[in-house]
PDB file of C-alpha atoms in Angstrom:
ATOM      1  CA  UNK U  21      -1.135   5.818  -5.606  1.00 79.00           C
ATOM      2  CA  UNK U  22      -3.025   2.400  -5.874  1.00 82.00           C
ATOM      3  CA  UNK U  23      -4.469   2.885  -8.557  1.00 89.00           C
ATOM      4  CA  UNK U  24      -0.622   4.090 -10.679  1.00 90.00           C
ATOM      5  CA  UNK U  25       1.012   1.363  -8.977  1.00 91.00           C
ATOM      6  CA  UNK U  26      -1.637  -1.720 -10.234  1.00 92.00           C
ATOM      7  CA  UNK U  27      -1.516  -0.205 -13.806  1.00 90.00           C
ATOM      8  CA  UNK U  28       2.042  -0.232 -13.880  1.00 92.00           C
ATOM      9  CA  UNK U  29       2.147  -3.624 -12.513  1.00 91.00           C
ATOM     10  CA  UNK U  30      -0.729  -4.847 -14.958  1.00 92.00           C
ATOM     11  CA  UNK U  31       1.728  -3.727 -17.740  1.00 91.00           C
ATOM     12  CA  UNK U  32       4.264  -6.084 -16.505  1.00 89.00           C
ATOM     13  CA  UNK U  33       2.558  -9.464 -17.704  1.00 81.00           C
ATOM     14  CA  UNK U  34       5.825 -10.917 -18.210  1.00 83.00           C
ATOM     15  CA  UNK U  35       7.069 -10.096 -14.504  1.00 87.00           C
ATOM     16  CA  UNK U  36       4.334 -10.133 -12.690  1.00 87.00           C
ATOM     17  CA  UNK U  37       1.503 -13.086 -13.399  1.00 86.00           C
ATOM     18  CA  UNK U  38      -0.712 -12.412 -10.353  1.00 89.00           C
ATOM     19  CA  UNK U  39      -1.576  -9.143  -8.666  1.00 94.00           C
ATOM     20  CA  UNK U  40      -3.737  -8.784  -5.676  1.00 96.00           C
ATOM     21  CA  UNK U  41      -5.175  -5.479  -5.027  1.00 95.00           C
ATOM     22  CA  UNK U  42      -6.312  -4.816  -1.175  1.00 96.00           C
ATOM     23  CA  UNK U  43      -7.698  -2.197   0.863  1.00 93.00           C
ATOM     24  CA  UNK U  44     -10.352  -1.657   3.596  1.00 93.00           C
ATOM     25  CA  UNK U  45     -12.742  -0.367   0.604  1.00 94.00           C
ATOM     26  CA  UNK U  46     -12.857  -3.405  -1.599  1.00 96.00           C
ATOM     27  CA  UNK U  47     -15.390  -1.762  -3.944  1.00 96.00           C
ATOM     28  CA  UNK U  48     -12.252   0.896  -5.061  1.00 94.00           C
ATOM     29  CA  UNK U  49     -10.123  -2.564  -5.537  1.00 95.00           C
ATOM     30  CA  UNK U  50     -13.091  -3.688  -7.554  1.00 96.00           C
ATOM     31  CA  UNK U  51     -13.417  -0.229  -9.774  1.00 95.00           C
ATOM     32  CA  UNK U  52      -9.465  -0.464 -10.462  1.00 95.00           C
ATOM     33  CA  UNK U  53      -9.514  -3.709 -11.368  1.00 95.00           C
ATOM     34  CA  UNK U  54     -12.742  -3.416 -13.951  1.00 95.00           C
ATOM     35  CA  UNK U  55     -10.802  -0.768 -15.643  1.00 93.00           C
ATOM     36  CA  UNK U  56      -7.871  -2.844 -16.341  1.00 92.00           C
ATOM     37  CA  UNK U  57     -10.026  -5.915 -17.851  1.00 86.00           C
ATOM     38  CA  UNK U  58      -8.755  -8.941 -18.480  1.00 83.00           C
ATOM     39  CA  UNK U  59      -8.966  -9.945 -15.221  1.00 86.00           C
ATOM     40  CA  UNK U  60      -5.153  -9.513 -14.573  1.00 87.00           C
ATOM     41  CA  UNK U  61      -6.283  -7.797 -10.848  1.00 94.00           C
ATOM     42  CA  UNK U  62      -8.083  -9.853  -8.193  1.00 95.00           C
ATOM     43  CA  UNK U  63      -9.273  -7.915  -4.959  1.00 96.00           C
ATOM     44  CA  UNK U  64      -9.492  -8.198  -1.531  1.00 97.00           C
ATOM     45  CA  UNK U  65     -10.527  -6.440   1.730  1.00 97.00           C
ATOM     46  CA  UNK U  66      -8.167  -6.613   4.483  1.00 96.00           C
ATOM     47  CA  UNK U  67      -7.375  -4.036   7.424  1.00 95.00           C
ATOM     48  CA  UNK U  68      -3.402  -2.828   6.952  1.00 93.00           C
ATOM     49  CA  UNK U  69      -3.605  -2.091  10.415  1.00 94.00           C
ATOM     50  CA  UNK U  70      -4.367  -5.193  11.276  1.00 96.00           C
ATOM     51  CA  UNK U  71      -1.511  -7.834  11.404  1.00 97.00           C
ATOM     52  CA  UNK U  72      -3.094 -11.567  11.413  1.00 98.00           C
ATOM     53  CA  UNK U  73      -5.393 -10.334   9.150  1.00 97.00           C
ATOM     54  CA  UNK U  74      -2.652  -9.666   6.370  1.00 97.00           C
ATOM     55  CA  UNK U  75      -0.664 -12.473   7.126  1.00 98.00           C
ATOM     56  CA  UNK U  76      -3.888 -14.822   6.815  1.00 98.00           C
ATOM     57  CA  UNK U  77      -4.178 -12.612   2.850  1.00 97.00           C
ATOM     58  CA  UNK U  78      -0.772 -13.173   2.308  1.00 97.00           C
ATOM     59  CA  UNK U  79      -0.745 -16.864   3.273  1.00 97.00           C
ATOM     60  CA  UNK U  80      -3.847 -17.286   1.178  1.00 97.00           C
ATOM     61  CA  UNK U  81      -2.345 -15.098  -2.470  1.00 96.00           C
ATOM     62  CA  UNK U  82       0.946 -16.440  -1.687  1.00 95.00           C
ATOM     63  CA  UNK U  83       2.541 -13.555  -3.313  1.00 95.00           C
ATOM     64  CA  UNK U  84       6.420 -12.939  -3.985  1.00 94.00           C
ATOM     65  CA  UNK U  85       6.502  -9.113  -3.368  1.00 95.00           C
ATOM     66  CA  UNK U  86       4.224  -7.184  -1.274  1.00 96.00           C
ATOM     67  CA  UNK U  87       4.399  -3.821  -2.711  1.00 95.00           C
ATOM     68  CA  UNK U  88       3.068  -1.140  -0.080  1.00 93.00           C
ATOM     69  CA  UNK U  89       1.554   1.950  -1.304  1.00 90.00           C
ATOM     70  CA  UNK U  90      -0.272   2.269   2.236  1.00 85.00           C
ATOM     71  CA  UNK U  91      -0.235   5.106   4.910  1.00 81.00           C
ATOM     72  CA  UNK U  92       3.181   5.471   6.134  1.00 81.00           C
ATOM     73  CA  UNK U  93       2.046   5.361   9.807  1.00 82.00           C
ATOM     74  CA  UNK U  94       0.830   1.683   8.422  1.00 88.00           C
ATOM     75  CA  UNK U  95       4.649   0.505   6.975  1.00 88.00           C
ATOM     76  CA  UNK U  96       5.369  -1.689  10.285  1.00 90.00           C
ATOM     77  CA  UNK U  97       1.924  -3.548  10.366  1.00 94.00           C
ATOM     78  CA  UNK U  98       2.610  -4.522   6.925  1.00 94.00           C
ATOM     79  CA  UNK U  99       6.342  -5.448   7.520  1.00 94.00           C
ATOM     80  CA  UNK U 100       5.565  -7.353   9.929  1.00 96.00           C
ATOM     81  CA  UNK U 101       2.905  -8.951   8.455  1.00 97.00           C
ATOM     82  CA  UNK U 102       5.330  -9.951   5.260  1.00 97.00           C
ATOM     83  CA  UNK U 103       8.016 -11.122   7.743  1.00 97.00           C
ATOM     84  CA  UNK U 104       5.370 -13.211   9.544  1.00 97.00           C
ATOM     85  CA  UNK U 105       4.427 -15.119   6.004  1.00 97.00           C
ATOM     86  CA  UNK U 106       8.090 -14.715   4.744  1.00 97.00           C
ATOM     87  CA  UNK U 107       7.419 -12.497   1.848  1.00 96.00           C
ATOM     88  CA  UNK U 108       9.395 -10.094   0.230  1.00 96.00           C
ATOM     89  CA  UNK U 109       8.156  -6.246   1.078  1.00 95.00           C
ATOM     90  CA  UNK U 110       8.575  -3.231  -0.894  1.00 94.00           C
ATOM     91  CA  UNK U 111       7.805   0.222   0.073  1.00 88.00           C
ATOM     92  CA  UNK U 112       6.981   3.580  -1.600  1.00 79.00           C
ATOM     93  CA  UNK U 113       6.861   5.571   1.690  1.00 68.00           C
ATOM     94  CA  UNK U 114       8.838   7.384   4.396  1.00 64.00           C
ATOM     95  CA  UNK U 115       7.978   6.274   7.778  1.00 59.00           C
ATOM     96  CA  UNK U 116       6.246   8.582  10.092  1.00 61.00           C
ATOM     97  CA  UNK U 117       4.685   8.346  13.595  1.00 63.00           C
ATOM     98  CA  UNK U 118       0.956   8.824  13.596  1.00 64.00           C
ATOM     99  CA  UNK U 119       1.705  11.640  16.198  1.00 67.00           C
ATOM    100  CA  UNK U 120       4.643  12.985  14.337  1.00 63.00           C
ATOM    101  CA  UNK U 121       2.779  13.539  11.129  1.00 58.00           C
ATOM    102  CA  UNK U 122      -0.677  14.972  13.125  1.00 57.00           C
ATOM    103  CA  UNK U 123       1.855  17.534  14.082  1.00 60.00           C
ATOM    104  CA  UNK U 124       2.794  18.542  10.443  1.00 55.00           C
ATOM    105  CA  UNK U 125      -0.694  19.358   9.641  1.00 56.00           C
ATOM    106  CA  UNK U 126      -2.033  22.687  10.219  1.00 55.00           C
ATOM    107  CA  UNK U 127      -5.256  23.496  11.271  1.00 55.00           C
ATOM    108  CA  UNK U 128      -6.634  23.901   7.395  1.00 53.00           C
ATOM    109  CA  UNK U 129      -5.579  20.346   7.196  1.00 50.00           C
ATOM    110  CA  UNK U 130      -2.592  21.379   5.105  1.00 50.00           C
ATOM    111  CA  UNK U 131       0.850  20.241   5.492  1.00 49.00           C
ATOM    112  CA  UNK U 132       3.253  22.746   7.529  1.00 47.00           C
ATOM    113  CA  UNK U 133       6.283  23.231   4.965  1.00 47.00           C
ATOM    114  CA  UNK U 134       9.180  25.105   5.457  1.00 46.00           C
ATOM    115  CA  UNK U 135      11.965  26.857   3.414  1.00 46.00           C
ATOM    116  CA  UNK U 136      15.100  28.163   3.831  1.00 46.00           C
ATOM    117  CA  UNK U 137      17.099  30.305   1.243  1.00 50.00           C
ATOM    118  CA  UNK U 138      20.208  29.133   0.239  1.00 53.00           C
ATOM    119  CA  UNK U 139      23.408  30.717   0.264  1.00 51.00           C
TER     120      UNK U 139
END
């Protein structure tokens, strides 16, 4: 999702001058980045579960929009984090308690899905 969402942005020139790529693997930031050239991407390592951390990012990129295409079980970390350094937040995801979505896996590590007919 990462990956979609930078390209997109990269696109953008016009809207968006500045993007910041982050995850806890900053060598996939780095890959990402390579492949759209022009250096239009920089990259950093930071821990979305980790809240001082991403404020001390945020305060440092001094972005406009945080755009999170973490972990849903990572969504209030990141809020908070953006409230903390006053930035605007976007999400992509539905929230979900770590323990909530465990329980929606099934053994196979598949999501449990159900249907019901209509009508």
């Amino acid at each position: 999702m990462g990956t979609v969402v930078t390209y997109k942005v990269a696109q953008l020139s016009d809207v968006f001058t500045d993007i910041m790529l982050a995850s806890r693997t900053k060598s996939k930031c780095d890959a990402i980045a390579q492949r759209i050239g022009g250096n239009k991407v920089k990259t950093s390592q930071v821990n979305a579960d980790n809240v001082p951390e991403l404020v001390s990012l945020l305060n440092s990129f001094k972005p406009e929009l945080v755009i999170n295409v973490a972990l849903p079980y990572q969504d209030l970390t990141i809020m908070d984090a953006c409230l903390q350094a006053g930035i605007n937040y976007m999400d992509t995801a539905n929230y979900e308690p770590p323990e909530e979505a465990n329980s929606n896996i099934n053994g196979n590590g598949h999501i449990k899905t159900s249907l019901k007919k209509q009508g």
